[in-house]
Coordinates of C-alpha atoms and ligand atoms in Angstrom, one line a residue:
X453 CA 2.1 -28.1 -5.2
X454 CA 3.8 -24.7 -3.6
X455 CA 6.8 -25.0 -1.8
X456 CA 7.6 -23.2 1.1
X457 CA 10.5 -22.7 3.4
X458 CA 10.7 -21.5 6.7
X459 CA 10.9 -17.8 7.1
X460 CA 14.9 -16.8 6.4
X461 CA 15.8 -13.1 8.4
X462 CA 18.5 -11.6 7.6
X463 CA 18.9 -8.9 10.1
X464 CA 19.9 -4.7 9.0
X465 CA 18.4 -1.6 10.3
X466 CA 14.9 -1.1 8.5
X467 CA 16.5 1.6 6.5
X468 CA 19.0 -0.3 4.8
X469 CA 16.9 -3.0 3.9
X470 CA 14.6 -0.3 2.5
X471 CA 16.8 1.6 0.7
X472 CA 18.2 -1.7 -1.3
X473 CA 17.9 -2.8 -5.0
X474 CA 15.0 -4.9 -4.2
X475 CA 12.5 -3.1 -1.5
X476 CA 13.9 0.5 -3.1
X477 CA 11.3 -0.6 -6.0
X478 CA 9.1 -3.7 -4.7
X479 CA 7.6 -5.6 -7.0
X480 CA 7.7 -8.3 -9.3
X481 CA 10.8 -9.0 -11.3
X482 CA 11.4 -11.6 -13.7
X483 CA 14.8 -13.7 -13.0
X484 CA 14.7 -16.5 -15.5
X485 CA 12.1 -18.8 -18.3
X486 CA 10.5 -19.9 -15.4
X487 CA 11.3 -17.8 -12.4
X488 CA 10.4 -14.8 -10.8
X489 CA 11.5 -12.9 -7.5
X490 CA 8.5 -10.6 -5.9
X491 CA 9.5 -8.2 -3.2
X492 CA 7.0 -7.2 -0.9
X493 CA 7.2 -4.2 1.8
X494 CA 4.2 -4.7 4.4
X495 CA 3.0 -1.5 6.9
X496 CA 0.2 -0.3 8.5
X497 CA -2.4 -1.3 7.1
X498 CA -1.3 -2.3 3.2
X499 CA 1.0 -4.4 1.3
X500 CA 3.2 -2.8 -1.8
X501 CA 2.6 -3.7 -3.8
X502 CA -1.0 -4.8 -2.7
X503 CA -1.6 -6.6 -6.0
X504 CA 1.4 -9.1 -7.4
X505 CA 0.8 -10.6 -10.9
X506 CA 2.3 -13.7 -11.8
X507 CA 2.5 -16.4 -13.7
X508 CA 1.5 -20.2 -13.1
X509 CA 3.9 -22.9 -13.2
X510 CA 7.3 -20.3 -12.2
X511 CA 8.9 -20.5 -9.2
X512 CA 8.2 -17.7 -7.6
X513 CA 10.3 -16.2 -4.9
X514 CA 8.8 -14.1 -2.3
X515 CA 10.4 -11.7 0.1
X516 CA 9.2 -9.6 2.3
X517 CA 9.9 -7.2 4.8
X518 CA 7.8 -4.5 6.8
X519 CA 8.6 -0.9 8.0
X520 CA 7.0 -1.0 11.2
X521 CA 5.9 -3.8 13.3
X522 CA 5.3 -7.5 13.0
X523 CA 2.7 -8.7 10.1
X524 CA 1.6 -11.8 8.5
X525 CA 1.8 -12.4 4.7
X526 CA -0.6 -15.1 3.7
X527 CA -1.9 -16.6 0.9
X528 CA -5.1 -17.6 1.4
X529 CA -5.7 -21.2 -0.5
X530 CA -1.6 -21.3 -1.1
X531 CA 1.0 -22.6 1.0
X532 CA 2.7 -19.4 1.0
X533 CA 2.6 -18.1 4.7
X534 CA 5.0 -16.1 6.6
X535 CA 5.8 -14.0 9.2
X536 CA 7.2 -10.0 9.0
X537 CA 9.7 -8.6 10.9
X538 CA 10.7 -5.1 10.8
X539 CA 15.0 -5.4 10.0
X540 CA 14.4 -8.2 8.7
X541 CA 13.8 -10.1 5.1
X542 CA 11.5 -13.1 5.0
X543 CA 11.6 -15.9 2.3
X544 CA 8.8 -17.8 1.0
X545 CA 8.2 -19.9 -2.5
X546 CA 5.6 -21.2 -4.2
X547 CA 4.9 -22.4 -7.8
X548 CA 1.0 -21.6 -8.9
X549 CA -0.5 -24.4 -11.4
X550 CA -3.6 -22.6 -12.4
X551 CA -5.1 -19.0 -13.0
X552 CA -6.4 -17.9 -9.7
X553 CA -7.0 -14.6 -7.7
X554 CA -5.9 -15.4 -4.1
X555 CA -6.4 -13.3 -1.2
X556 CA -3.1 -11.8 0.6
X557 CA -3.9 -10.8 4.2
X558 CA -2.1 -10.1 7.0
X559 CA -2.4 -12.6 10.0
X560 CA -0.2 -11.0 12.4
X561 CA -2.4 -8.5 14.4
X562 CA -0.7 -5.5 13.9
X563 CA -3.3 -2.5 14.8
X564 CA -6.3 -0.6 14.1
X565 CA -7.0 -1.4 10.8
X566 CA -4.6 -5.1 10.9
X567 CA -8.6 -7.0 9.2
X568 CA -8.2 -4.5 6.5
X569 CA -4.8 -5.5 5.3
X570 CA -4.7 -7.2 2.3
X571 CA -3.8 -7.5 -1.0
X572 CA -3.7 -10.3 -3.8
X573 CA -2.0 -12.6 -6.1
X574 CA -3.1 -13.1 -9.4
X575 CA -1.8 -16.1 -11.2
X576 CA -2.1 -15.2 -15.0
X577 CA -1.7 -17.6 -18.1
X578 CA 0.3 -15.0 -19.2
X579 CA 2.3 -12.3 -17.9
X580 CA 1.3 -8.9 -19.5
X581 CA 4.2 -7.3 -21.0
X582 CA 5.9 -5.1 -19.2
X583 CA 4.4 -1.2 -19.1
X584 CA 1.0 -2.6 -20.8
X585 CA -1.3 -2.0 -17.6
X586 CA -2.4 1.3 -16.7
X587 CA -0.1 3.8 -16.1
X588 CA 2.0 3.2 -19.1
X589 CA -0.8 3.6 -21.4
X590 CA -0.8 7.9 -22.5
X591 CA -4.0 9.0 -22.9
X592 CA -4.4 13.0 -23.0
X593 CA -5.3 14.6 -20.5
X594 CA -4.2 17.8 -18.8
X595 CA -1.4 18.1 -15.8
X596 CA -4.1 17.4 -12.9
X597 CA -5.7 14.5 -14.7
X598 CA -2.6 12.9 -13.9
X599 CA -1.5 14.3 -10.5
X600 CA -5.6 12.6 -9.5
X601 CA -4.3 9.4 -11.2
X602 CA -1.2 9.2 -9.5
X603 CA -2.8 10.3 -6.0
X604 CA -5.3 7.4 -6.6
X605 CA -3.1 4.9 -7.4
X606 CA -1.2 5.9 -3.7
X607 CA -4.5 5.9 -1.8
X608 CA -5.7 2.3 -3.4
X609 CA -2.8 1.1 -2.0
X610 CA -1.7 3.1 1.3
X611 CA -5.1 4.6 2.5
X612 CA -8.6 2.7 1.3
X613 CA -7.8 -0.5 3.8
X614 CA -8.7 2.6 6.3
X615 CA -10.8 5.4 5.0
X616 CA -12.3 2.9 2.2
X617 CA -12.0 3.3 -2.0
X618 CA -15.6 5.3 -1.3
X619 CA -13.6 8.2 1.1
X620 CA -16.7 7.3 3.2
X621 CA -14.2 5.4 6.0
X622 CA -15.9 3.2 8.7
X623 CA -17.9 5.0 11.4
X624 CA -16.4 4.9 14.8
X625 CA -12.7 3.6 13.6
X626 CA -11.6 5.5 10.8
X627 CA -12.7 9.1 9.7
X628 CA -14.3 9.8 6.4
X629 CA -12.6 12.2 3.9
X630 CA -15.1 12.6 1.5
X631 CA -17.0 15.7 2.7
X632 CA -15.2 16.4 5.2
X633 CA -11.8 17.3 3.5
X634 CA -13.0 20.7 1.9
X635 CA -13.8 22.8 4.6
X636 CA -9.6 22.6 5.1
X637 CA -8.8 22.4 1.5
X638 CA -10.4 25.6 1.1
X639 CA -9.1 27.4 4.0
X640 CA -6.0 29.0 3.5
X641 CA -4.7 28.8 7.3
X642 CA -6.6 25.1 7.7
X643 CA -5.9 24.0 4.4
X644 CA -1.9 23.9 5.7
X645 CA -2.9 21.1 8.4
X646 CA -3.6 18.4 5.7
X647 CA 0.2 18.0 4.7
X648 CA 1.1 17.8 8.1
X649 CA -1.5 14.8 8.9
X650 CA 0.2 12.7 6.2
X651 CA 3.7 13.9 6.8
X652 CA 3.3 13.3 11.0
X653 CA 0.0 11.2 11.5
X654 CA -2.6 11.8 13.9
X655 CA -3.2 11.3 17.2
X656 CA -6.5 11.6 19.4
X657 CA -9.8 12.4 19.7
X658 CA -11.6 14.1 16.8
X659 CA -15.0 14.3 15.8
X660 CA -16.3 14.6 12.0
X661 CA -19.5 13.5 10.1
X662 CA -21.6 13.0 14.2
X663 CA -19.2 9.9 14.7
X664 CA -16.5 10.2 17.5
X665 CA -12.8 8.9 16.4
X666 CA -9.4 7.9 18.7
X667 CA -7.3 6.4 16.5
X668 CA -4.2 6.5 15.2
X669 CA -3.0 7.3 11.9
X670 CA 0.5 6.4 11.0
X671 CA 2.5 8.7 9.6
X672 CA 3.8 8.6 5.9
X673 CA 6.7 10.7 5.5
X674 CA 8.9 8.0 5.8
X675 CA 6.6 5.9 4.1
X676 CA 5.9 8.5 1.0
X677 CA 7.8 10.5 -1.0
X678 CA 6.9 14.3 -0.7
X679 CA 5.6 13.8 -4.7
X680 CA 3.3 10.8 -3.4
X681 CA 1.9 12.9 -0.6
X682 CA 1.3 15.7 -2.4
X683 CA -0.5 13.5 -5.3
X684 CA -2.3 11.3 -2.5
X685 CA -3.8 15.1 -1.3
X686 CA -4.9 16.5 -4.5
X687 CA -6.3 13.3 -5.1
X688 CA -8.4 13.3 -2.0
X689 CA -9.2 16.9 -2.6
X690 CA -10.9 16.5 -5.6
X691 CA -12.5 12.8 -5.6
X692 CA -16.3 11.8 -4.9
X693 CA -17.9 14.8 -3.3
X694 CA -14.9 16.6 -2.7
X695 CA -15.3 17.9 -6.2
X696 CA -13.1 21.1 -6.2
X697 CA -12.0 21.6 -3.3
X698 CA -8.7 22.2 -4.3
X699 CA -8.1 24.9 -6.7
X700 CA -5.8 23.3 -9.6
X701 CA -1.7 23.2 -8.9
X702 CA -1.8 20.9 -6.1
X703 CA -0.1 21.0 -2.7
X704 CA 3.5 21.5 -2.4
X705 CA 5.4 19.8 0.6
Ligands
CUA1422 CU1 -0.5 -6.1 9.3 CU2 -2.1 -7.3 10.6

């Protein structure tokens, strides 16, 4: 059966805990035969990583911390459960016995888009070695081929719990991008606003597609680095209908 702990903090200003060896690069690292430590930073709305593979029958140490307010990081069908503070590091552990896809969600209402907020664990058999999934497979392609692969990687995990994989968002809470992103992408004085909304969020009413929106988007400069934003925009600029809208070279910021 998983094991569990209560939650451990260890209190430090967010940007310490952030800026150390293991939430600098969270993810899933590989201590021992049978152990492994997975380091999870929650925000709003998304987990990072928002998908954890690991192995059955390992210990697995969790810990997790969150950038902004107060989450929840559970398991759903595991024992693993706990609460996120911001400044601090929470502990969980849990050995899986099978191969199993369980749901991660946040249980901590924590905004806006807190029901979209999950993620998952995916007990394997086996561990994939390391660099075998996606990105460390070359295929040829040209400069932009990447910079869209990158950028979709970044909205898949910081931007589809809102706006949705399909760019379509949800009508009413959070505004669609697809279709509506060109008309700035191809402005020369508007197209200079986009960097801005990821770099400073939003705030207010604004209207796009017929549907009314008041919401809140967080801001993601201190969330992003300036090469994720820019990837997350060309991205966004050129998927589903948004088919060239940006010219090639991507968005400097
Ligand atoms: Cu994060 Cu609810």
């Amino acid at each position: 059966m998983p094991g569990r702990v209560p939650t451990t903090p260890q209190e430090a200003p967010i940007k310490t805990i952030l800026r150390s060896k293991m939430f600098a690069h969270p993810g899933v690292v590989q201590l021992g035969p049978h152990h492994y430590r997975v380091s999870v930073v929650a925000q709003q709305f998304s987990f990072d990583p928002s998908k954890i593979v690991v192995p059955v029958n390992a210990k697995i140490d969790f810990y997790i911390t969150s950038r902004d307010v107060v989450h929840g990081f559970l398991g759903l069908g595991t024992d693993v459960n706990a609460e996120i503070f911001p400044g601090y590091v929470s502990h969980v552990f849990a050995t899986f016995h099978k191969p199993h896809k369980y749901l991660l969600a946040c249980d901590q209402y924590c905004g806006i888009g807190h029901q979209h907020m999950t993620g998952e664990v995916d007990v394997v058999a086996k561990m994939p070695p390391p660099n075998a999934s996606g990105s460390g497979k070359k295929t040829p392609g040209t400069a932009s081929a990447s910079l869209a692969q990158a950028g979709k990687s970044v909205f898949k995990s910081n931007c589809a719990a809102c706006h949705q994989a399909s760019g379509k968002g949800i009508p009413g809470s959070f505004p669609p991008l697809a279709g509506t992103v060109p008309a700035y992408a191809k402005s020369a004085t508007r197209r200079k606003i986009l960097p801005q909304i990821l770099l400073y969020g939003m705030h207010g009413k604004i209207k796009a597609k017929g549907n009314s929106y008041d919401g809140h988007m967080p801001a993601w400069g201190d969330k992003l680095s300036n090469k994720q934003i820019a990837a997350v925009l060309y991205y966004v600029a050129t998927a589903w209908s948004n088919k060239k809208a940006e010219p090639s070279q991507g968005y400097r910021i």
